[in-house]
């Protein structure tokens, strides 16, 4: 897993304009996903079997839970896995993607 250099919060993958960023769920700090960061990130996902538990406990902090609907969390989690899987299957980063959007 990747953690925020500022507050130590969990960094989650984020898609923007065809690029992938990592965004802190606590302070919204954003970090561009470079090749080296991606390697580190995906490696930790494939080896860390407790990813799901970690993610859940981080997001389900009482203060956060009151602010976010369950539906929103579910959607966010789905997106997280979707992007994580994509990252693991793609070889290159920073490549322009075709007109799929
Ligand atoms: Zn942070």
Tab-separated table of N, CA, C and O and ligand atoms in Angstrom:
chain	number	residue	atom	x	y	z
A	1	UNK	N	0.833	-1.193	0.000
A	1	UNK	CA	0.000	0.000	0.000
A	1	UNK	C	0.869	1.244	0.000
A	1	UNK	O	2.026	1.217	0.374
A	2	UNK	N	0.263	2.334	-0.410
A	2	UNK	CA	0.974	3.606	-0.453
A	2	UNK	C	0.312	4.558	0.547
A	2	UNK	O	-0.905	4.663	0.600
A	3	UNK	N	1.155	5.225	1.312
A	3	UNK	CA	0.590	6.126	2.291
A	3	UNK	C	1.032	7.569	2.046
A	3	UNK	O	2.115	7.826	1.528
A	4	UNK	N	0.185	8.473	2.450
A	4	UNK	CA	0.412	9.892	2.222
A	4	UNK	C	1.652	10.383	2.976
A	4	UNK	O	1.805	10.130	4.161
A	5	UNK	N	2.560	11.076	2.273
A	5	UNK	CA	3.761	11.603	2.910
A	5	UNK	C	3.448	12.748	3.878
A	5	UNK	O	4.263	13.102	4.719
A	6	UNK	N	2.270	13.305	3.749
A	6	UNK	CA	1.911	14.443	4.600
A	6	UNK	C	1.231	14.021	5.905
A	6	UNK	O	1.598	14.455	6.974
A	7	UNK	N	0.194	13.181	5.765
A	7	UNK	CA	-0.591	12.844	6.962
A	7	UNK	C	-0.616	11.356	7.260
A	7	UNK	O	-1.147	10.934	8.264
A	8	UNK	N	-0.043	10.542	6.365
A	8	UNK	CA	-0.023	9.103	6.612
A	8	UNK	C	-1.307	8.403	6.242
A	8	UNK	O	-1.486	7.235	6.532
A	9	UNK	N	-2.207	9.121	5.596
A	9	UNK	CA	-3.470	8.515	5.168
A	9	UNK	C	-3.266	7.573	3.998
A	9	UNK	O	-2.210	7.567	3.369
A	10	UNK	N	-4.289	6.790	3.716
A	10	UNK	CA	-4.209	5.827	2.622
A	10	UNK	C	-4.330	6.530	1.277
A	10	UNK	O	-5.219	7.335	1.071
A	11	UNK	N	-3.418	6.193	0.364
A	11	UNK	CA	-3.473	6.760	-0.975
A	11	UNK	C	-4.253	5.816	-1.879
A	11	UNK	O	-3.942	4.635	-1.958
A	12	UNK	N	-5.243	6.334	-2.582
A	12	UNK	CA	-6.025	5.508	-3.483
A	12	UNK	C	-5.848	5.982	-4.919
A	12	UNK	O	-5.672	7.170	-5.166
A	13	UNK	N	-5.884	5.054	-5.878
A	13	UNK	CA	-5.712	5.420	-7.288
A	13	UNK	C	-6.873	6.282	-7.774
A	13	UNK	O	-8.014	6.091	-7.368
A	14	UNK	N	-6.557	7.200	-8.634
A	14	UNK	CA	-7.561	8.119	-9.157
A	14	UNK	C	-7.300	8.337	-10.635
A	14	UNK	O	-6.165	8.540	-11.042
A	15	UNK	N	-8.351	8.306	-11.424
A	15	UNK	CA	-8.222	8.519	-12.857
A	15	UNK	C	-8.564	9.956	-13.202
A	15	UNK	O	-9.600	10.452	-12.792
A	16	UNK	N	-7.691	10.593	-13.948
A	16	UNK	CA	-8.022	11.940	-14.412
A	16	UNK	C	-7.422	12.190	-15.787
A	16	UNK	O	-6.213	12.117	-15.960
A	17	UNK	N	-8.272	12.482	-16.723
A	17	UNK	CA	-7.844	12.799	-18.081
A	17	UNK	C	-6.886	11.752	-18.644
A	17	UNK	O	-5.857	12.064	-19.225
A	18	UNK	N	-7.216	10.497	-18.410
A	18	UNK	CA	-6.412	9.422	-18.964
A	18	UNK	C	-5.138	9.121	-18.193
A	18	UNK	O	-4.397	8.213	-18.533
A	19	UNK	N	-4.886	9.891	-17.133
A	19	UNK	CA	-3.690	9.636	-16.339
A	19	UNK	C	-4.120	9.080	-14.989
A	19	UNK	O	-5.256	9.237	-14.576
A	20	UNK	N	-3.188	8.461	-14.318
A	20	UNK	CA	-3.511	7.907	-13.023
A	20	UNK	C	-2.730	8.626	-11.931
A	20	UNK	O	-1.522	8.821	-12.043
A	21	UNK	N	-3.466	9.011	-10.900
A	21	UNK	CA	-2.838	9.681	-9.768
A	21	UNK	C	-3.133	8.878	-8.516
A	21	UNK	O	-4.021	8.048	-8.487
A	22	UNK	N	-2.388	9.167	-7.470
A	22	UNK	CA	-2.724	8.615	-6.169
A	22	UNK	C	-3.210	9.785	-5.326
A	22	UNK	O	-2.598	10.839	-5.288
A	23	UNK	N	-4.354	9.559	-4.666
A	23	UNK	CA	-4.922	10.638	-3.875
A	23	UNK	C	-5.159	10.182	-2.448
A	23	UNK	O	-5.671	9.095	-2.204
A	24	UNK	N	-4.784	11.038	-1.506
A	24	UNK	CA	-4.960	10.730	-0.088
A	24	UNK	C	-6.430	10.858	0.287
A	24	UNK	O	-7.084	11.841	-0.068
A	25	UNK	N	-6.951	9.851	1.011
A	25	UNK	CA	-8.365	9.896	1.382
A	25	UNK	C	-8.592	10.831	2.563
A	25	UNK	O	-9.712	11.156	2.887
A	26	UNK	N	-7.526	11.266	3.212
A	26	UNK	CA	-7.703	12.158	4.362
A	26	UNK	C	-7.565	13.631	3.998
A	26	UNK	O	-8.428	14.434	4.262
A	27	UNK	N	-6.409	13.977	3.409
A	27	UNK	CA	-6.147	15.395	3.162
A	27	UNK	C	-6.210	15.754	1.687
A	27	UNK	O	-5.959	16.886	1.311
A	28	UNK	N	-6.538	14.755	0.845
A	28	UNK	CA	-6.658	14.991	-0.595
A	28	UNK	C	-5.346	15.355	-1.282
A	28	UNK	O	-5.344	15.907	-2.374
A	29	UNK	N	-4.244	15.050	-0.638
A	29	UNK	CA	-2.952	15.248	-1.275
A	29	UNK	C	-2.877	14.344	-2.505
A	29	UNK	O	-3.270	13.188	-2.457
A	30	UNK	N	-2.378	14.888	-3.603
A	30	UNK	CA	-2.297	14.098	-4.830
A	30	UNK	C	-0.854	13.912	-5.268
A	30	UNK	O	-0.035	14.824	-5.161
A	31	UNK	N	-0.573	12.724	-5.760
A	31	UNK	CA	0.763	12.410	-6.214
A	31	UNK	C	0.647	11.714	-7.561
A	31	UNK	O	-0.171	10.823	-7.741
A	32	UNK	N	1.436	12.151	-8.509
A	32	UNK	CA	1.387	11.503	-9.810
A	32	UNK	C	1.948	10.099	-9.690
A	32	UNK	O	2.929	9.859	-8.988
A	33	UNK	N	1.311	9.180	-10.400
A	33	UNK	CA	1.728	7.788	-10.316
A	33	UNK	C	2.840	7.537	-11.336
A	33	UNK	O	2.579	7.245	-12.486
A	34	UNK	N	4.056	7.650	-10.912
A	34	UNK	CA	5.189	7.386	-11.799
A	34	UNK	C	5.433	5.892	-11.889
A	34	UNK	O	4.873	5.111	-11.120
A	35	UNK	N	6.275	5.499	-12.819
A	35	UNK	CA	6.540	4.076	-13.025
A	35	UNK	C	7.052	3.407	-11.749
A	35	UNK	O	6.638	2.310	-11.404
A	36	UNK	N	7.948	4.093	-11.046
A	36	UNK	CA	8.514	3.481	-9.847
A	36	UNK	C	7.475	3.384	-8.729
A	36	UNK	O	7.405	2.391	-8.015
A	37	UNK	N	6.648	4.424	-8.610
A	37	UNK	CA	5.601	4.389	-7.600
A	37	UNK	C	4.596	3.302	-7.916
A	37	UNK	O	4.150	2.565	-7.051
A	38	UNK	N	4.277	3.188	-9.214
A	38	UNK	CA	3.308	2.179	-9.626
A	38	UNK	C	3.795	0.770	-9.304
A	38	UNK	O	3.061	-0.078	-8.831
A	39	UNK	N	5.087	0.548	-9.557
A	39	UNK	CA	5.643	-0.774	-9.300
A	39	UNK	C	5.540	-1.104	-7.812
A	39	UNK	O	5.143	-2.187	-7.424
A	40	UNK	N	5.888	-0.121	-7.030
A	40	UNK	CA	5.845	-0.302	-5.582
A	40	UNK	C	4.414	-0.557	-5.131
A	40	UNK	O	4.131	-1.420	-4.314
A	41	UNK	N	3.510	0.210	-5.706
A	41	UNK	CA	2.107	0.141	-5.313
A	41	UNK	C	1.476	-1.193	-5.686
A	41	UNK	O	0.864	-1.863	-4.868
A	42	UNK	N	1.654	-1.602	-6.940
A	42	UNK	CA	1.036	-2.849	-7.389
A	42	UNK	C	1.670	-4.052	-6.702
A	42	UNK	O	1.011	-5.036	-6.410
A	43	UNK	N	2.967	-3.967	-6.444
A	43	UNK	CA	3.645	-5.063	-5.758
A	43	UNK	C	3.055	-5.250	-4.370
A	43	UNK	O	2.829	-6.363	-3.920
A	44	UNK	N	2.781	-4.147	-3.704
A	44	UNK	CA	2.235	-4.236	-2.358
A	44	UNK	C	0.804	-4.753	-2.388
A	44	UNK	O	0.369	-5.436	-1.472
A	45	UNK	N	0.082	-4.454	-3.444
A	45	UNK	CA	-1.293	-4.937	-3.546
A	45	UNK	C	-1.315	-6.442	-3.735
A	45	UNK	O	-2.075	-7.155	-3.098
A	46	UNK	N	-0.432	-6.936	-4.593
A	46	UNK	CA	-0.441	-8.367	-4.866
A	46	UNK	C	0.080	-9.177	-3.688
A	46	UNK	O	-0.296	-10.321	-3.513
A	47	UNK	N	0.946	-8.589	-2.882
A	47	UNK	CA	1.505	-9.343	-1.771
A	47	UNK	C	0.720	-9.150	-0.476
A	47	UNK	O	0.704	-10.018	0.375
A	48	UNK	N	0.080	-7.987	-0.343
A	48	UNK	CA	-0.639	-7.691	0.889
A	48	UNK	C	-2.058	-8.241	0.839
A	48	UNK	O	-2.949	-7.657	0.282
A	49	UNK	N	-2.255	-9.378	1.480
A	49	UNK	CA	-3.560	-10.016	1.459
A	49	UNK	C	-4.569	-9.284	2.347
A	49	UNK	O	-5.749	-9.550	2.311
A	50	UNK	N	-4.076	-8.401	3.185
A	50	UNK	CA	-4.971	-7.701	4.099
A	50	UNK	C	-5.435	-6.368	3.540
A	50	UNK	O	-5.991	-5.552	4.233
A	51	UNK	N	-5.214	-6.192	2.242
A	51	UNK	CA	-5.599	-4.924	1.610
A	51	UNK	C	-7.034	-4.540	1.920
A	51	UNK	O	-7.319	-3.433	2.311
A	52	UNK	N	-7.918	-5.508	1.743
A	52	UNK	CA	-9.332	-5.237	1.940
A	52	UNK	C	-9.618	-4.770	3.366
A	52	UNK	O	-10.361	-3.834	3.595
A	53	UNK	N	-9.007	-5.421	4.318
A	53	UNK	CA	-9.217	-5.073	5.719
A	53	UNK	C	-8.682	-3.671	6.017
A	53	UNK	O	-9.343	-2.860	6.639
A	54	UNK	N	-7.472	-3.435	5.509
A	54	UNK	CA	-6.859	-2.129	5.745
A	54	UNK	C	-7.724	-1.016	5.171
A	54	UNK	O	-8.004	-0.031	5.829
A	55	UNK	N	-8.133	-1.225	3.922
A	55	UNK	CA	-8.942	-0.215	3.240
A	55	UNK	C	-10.228	0.055	4.009
A	55	UNK	O	-10.597	1.187	4.256
A	56	UNK	N	-10.879	-1.025	4.411
A	56	UNK	CA	-12.159	-0.887	5.087
A	56	UNK	C	-12.020	-0.126	6.401
A	56	UNK	O	-12.762	0.799	6.678
A	57	UNK	N	-11.022	-0.496	7.177
A	57	UNK	CA	-10.880	0.128	8.486
A	57	UNK	C	-10.502	1.597	8.371
A	57	UNK	O	-10.905	2.423	9.167
A	58	UNK	N	-9.728	1.909	7.339
A	58	UNK	CA	-9.324	3.301	7.141
A	58	UNK	C	-10.517	4.165	6.753
A	58	UNK	O	-10.712	5.241	7.267
A	59	UNK	N	-11.310	3.629	5.829
A	59	UNK	CA	-12.422	4.421	5.318
A	59	UNK	C	-13.556	4.511	6.342
A	59	UNK	O	-14.265	5.483	6.403
A	60	UNK	N	-13.669	3.462	7.160
A	60	UNK	CA	-14.798	3.401	8.071
A	60	UNK	C	-14.556	4.105	9.405
A	60	UNK	O	-15.189	3.784	10.391
A	61	UNK	N	-13.631	5.040	9.441
A	61	UNK	CA	-13.444	5.802	10.664
A	61	UNK	C	-14.746	6.532	10.965
A	61	UNK	O	-15.383	7.055	10.067
A	62	UNK	N	-15.132	6.576	12.211
A	62	UNK	CA	-16.426	7.143	12.600
A	62	UNK	C	-16.697	8.517	11.993
A	62	UNK	O	-17.763	8.772	11.467
A	63	UNK	N	-15.716	9.386	12.021
A	63	UNK	CA	-15.935	10.739	11.505
A	63	UNK	C	-16.229	10.722	10.016
A	63	UNK	O	-17.029	11.502	9.514
A	64	UNK	N	-15.570	9.821	9.309
A	64	UNK	CA	-15.763	9.743	7.868
A	64	UNK	C	-17.114	9.110	7.548
A	64	UNK	O	-17.801	9.510	6.639
A	65	UNK	N	-17.464	8.101	8.309
A	65	UNK	CA	-18.665	7.342	7.994
A	65	UNK	C	-19.905	8.232	8.018
A	65	UNK	O	-20.828	8.064	7.271
A	66	UNK	N	-19.891	9.178	8.914
A	66	UNK	CA	-21.051	10.054	9.015
A	66	UNK	C	-21.182	10.954	7.798
A	66	UNK	O	-22.267	11.403	7.465
A	67	UNK	N	-20.044	11.228	7.174
A	67	UNK	CA	-20.066	12.158	6.051
A	67	UNK	C	-20.351	11.474	4.724
A	67	UNK	O	-20.744	12.104	3.771
A	68	UNK	N	-20.131	10.176	4.670
A	68	UNK	CA	-20.275	9.505	3.388
A	68	UNK	C	-21.335	8.417	3.457
A	68	UNK	O	-21.452	7.707	4.429
A	69	UNK	N	-22.073	8.299	2.393
A	69	UNK	CA	-23.099	7.279	2.328
A	69	UNK	C	-22.454	5.931	2.026
A	69	UNK	O	-21.362	5.864	1.474
A	70	UNK	N	-23.148	4.882	2.381
A	70	UNK	CA	-22.617	3.544	2.141
A	70	UNK	C	-22.436	3.307	0.648
A	70	UNK	O	-21.484	2.701	0.200
A	71	UNK	N	-23.375	3.817	-0.097
A	71	UNK	CA	-23.339	3.663	-1.544
A	71	UNK	C	-22.062	4.284	-2.118
A	71	UNK	O	-21.407	3.721	-2.982
A	72	UNK	N	-21.746	5.427	-1.600
A	72	UNK	CA	-20.576	6.155	-2.075
A	72	UNK	C	-19.312	5.347	-1.805
A	72	UNK	O	-18.408	5.281	-2.630
A	73	UNK	N	-19.256	4.759	-0.640
A	73	UNK	CA	-18.096	3.960	-0.269
A	73	UNK	C	-17.959	2.737	-1.162
A	73	UNK	O	-16.874	2.387	-1.597
A	74	UNK	N	-19.088	2.104	-1.416
A	74	UNK	CA	-19.072	0.916	-2.270
A	74	UNK	C	-18.528	1.271	-3.646
A	74	UNK	O	-17.706	0.569	-4.203
A	75	UNK	N	-19.010	2.363	-4.158
A	75	UNK	CA	-18.616	2.790	-5.484
A	75	UNK	C	-17.127	3.102	-5.503
A	75	UNK	O	-16.413	2.740	-6.426
A	76	UNK	N	-16.676	3.775	-4.484
A	76	UNK	CA	-15.270	4.148	-4.401
A	76	UNK	C	-14.394	2.907	-4.336
A	76	UNK	O	-13.343	2.839	-4.961
A	77	UNK	N	-14.833	1.933	-3.591
A	77	UNK	CA	-14.055	0.706	-3.452
A	77	UNK	C	-13.993	-0.046	-4.777
A	77	UNK	O	-12.965	-0.566	-5.163
A	78	UNK	N	-15.118	-0.110	-5.462
A	78	UNK	CA	-15.142	-0.777	-6.762
A	78	UNK	C	-14.166	-0.122	-7.716
A	78	UNK	O	-13.426	-0.774	-8.427
A	79	UNK	N	-14.170	1.194	-7.707
A	79	UNK	CA	-13.294	1.951	-8.572
A	79	UNK	C	-11.835	1.659	-8.227
A	79	UNK	O	-10.985	1.508	-9.084
A	80	UNK	N	-11.586	1.575	-6.955
A	80	UNK	CA	-10.240	1.311	-6.468
A	80	UNK	C	-9.715	-0.009	-7.024
A	80	UNK	O	-8.630	-0.080	-7.572
A	81	UNK	N	-10.493	-1.045	-6.917
A	81	UNK	CA	-10.046	-2.355	-7.395
A	81	UNK	C	-9.912	-2.377	-8.905
A	81	UNK	O	-9.019	-2.994	-9.461
A	82	UNK	N	-10.832	-1.690	-9.543
A	82	UNK	CA	-10.809	-1.646	-10.997
A	82	UNK	C	-9.499	-1.033	-11.476
A	82	UNK	O	-8.817	-1.568	-12.347
A	83	UNK	N	-9.132	0.090	-10.906
A	83	UNK	CA	-7.914	0.775	-11.311
A	83	UNK	C	-6.686	-0.026	-10.895
A	83	UNK	O	-5.716	-0.131	-11.637
A	84	UNK	N	-6.735	-0.606	-9.720
A	84	UNK	CA	-5.604	-1.389	-9.239
A	84	UNK	C	-5.332	-2.565	-10.178
A	84	UNK	O	-4.191	-2.860	-10.510
A	85	UNK	N	-6.397	-3.215	-10.613
A	85	UNK	CA	-6.238	-4.341	-11.524
A	85	UNK	C	-5.680	-3.876	-12.862
A	85	UNK	O	-4.843	-4.537	-13.461
A	86	UNK	N	-6.153	-2.726	-13.289
A	86	UNK	CA	-5.686	-2.169	-14.540
A	86	UNK	C	-4.194	-1.877	-14.458
A	86	UNK	O	-3.434	-2.133	-15.371
A	87	UNK	N	-3.796	-1.318	-13.342
A	87	UNK	CA	-2.396	-0.972	-13.151
A	87	UNK	C	-1.518	-2.207	-13.218
A	87	UNK	O	-0.432	-2.186	-13.777
A	88	UNK	N	-1.995	-3.274	-12.644
A	88	UNK	CA	-1.198	-4.492	-12.602
A	88	UNK	C	-1.073	-5.151	-13.971
A	88	UNK	O	-0.118	-5.841	-14.242
A	89	UNK	N	-2.092	-4.929	-14.812
A	89	UNK	CA	-2.067	-5.589	-16.117
A	89	UNK	C	-1.407	-4.735	-17.198
A	89	UNK	O	-1.023	-5.226	-18.235
A	90	UNK	N	-1.282	-3.443	-16.957
A	90	UNK	CA	-0.671	-2.586	-17.972
A	90	UNK	C	0.831	-2.483	-17.757
A	90	UNK	O	1.316	-2.416	-16.643
A	91	UNK	N	1.552	-2.493	-18.855
A	91	UNK	CA	3.011	-2.499	-18.778
A	91	UNK	C	3.605	-1.101	-18.722
A	91	UNK	O	4.531	-0.821	-17.986
A	92	UNK	N	3.062	-0.228	-19.536
A	92	UNK	CA	3.631	1.116	-19.639
A	92	UNK	C	2.751	2.147	-18.942
A	92	UNK	O	1.556	1.993	-18.834
A	93	UNK	N	3.403	3.209	-18.506
A	93	UNK	CA	2.647	4.295	-17.885
A	93	UNK	C	2.911	5.570	-18.679
A	93	UNK	O	3.969	5.742	-19.253
A	94	UNK	N	1.927	6.422	-18.709
A	94	UNK	CA	2.097	7.687	-19.410
A	94	UNK	C	1.811	7.591	-20.892
A	94	UNK	O	1.968	8.555	-21.616
A	95	UNK	N	1.379	6.425	-21.306
A	95	UNK	CA	1.048	6.258	-22.709
A	95	UNK	C	-0.364	6.766	-22.973
A	95	UNK	O	-1.261	6.558	-22.177
A	96	UNK	N	-0.543	7.405	-24.103
A	96	UNK	CA	-1.866	7.908	-24.442
A	96	UNK	C	-2.777	6.721	-24.722
A	96	UNK	O	-2.416	5.783	-25.405
A	97	UNK	N	-3.987	6.809	-24.204
A	97	UNK	CA	-4.934	5.740	-24.456
A	97	UNK	C	-5.829	6.098	-25.622
A	97	UNK	O	-6.055	7.264	-25.912
A	98	UNK	N	-6.339	5.082	-26.283
A	98	UNK	CA	-7.178	5.297	-27.456
A	98	UNK	C	-8.494	5.965	-27.097
A	98	UNK	O	-8.791	6.206	-25.938
A	99	UNK	N	-9.300	6.251	-28.120
A	99	UNK	CA	-10.541	6.966	-27.876
A	99	UNK	C	-11.637	6.101	-27.294
A	99	UNK	O	-12.675	5.899	-27.909
A	100	UNK	N	-11.402	5.614	-26.127
A	100	UNK	CA	-12.385	4.740	-25.506
A	100	UNK	C	-13.433	5.523	-24.719
A	100	UNK	O	-14.439	4.995	-24.323
A	101	UNK	N	-13.127	6.749	-24.468
A	101	UNK	CA	-14.042	7.515	-23.618
A	101	UNK	C	-15.117	8.250	-24.418
A	101	UNK	O	-14.817	8.825	-25.427
B	1	LIG	ZN1	-2.758	13.034	3.422
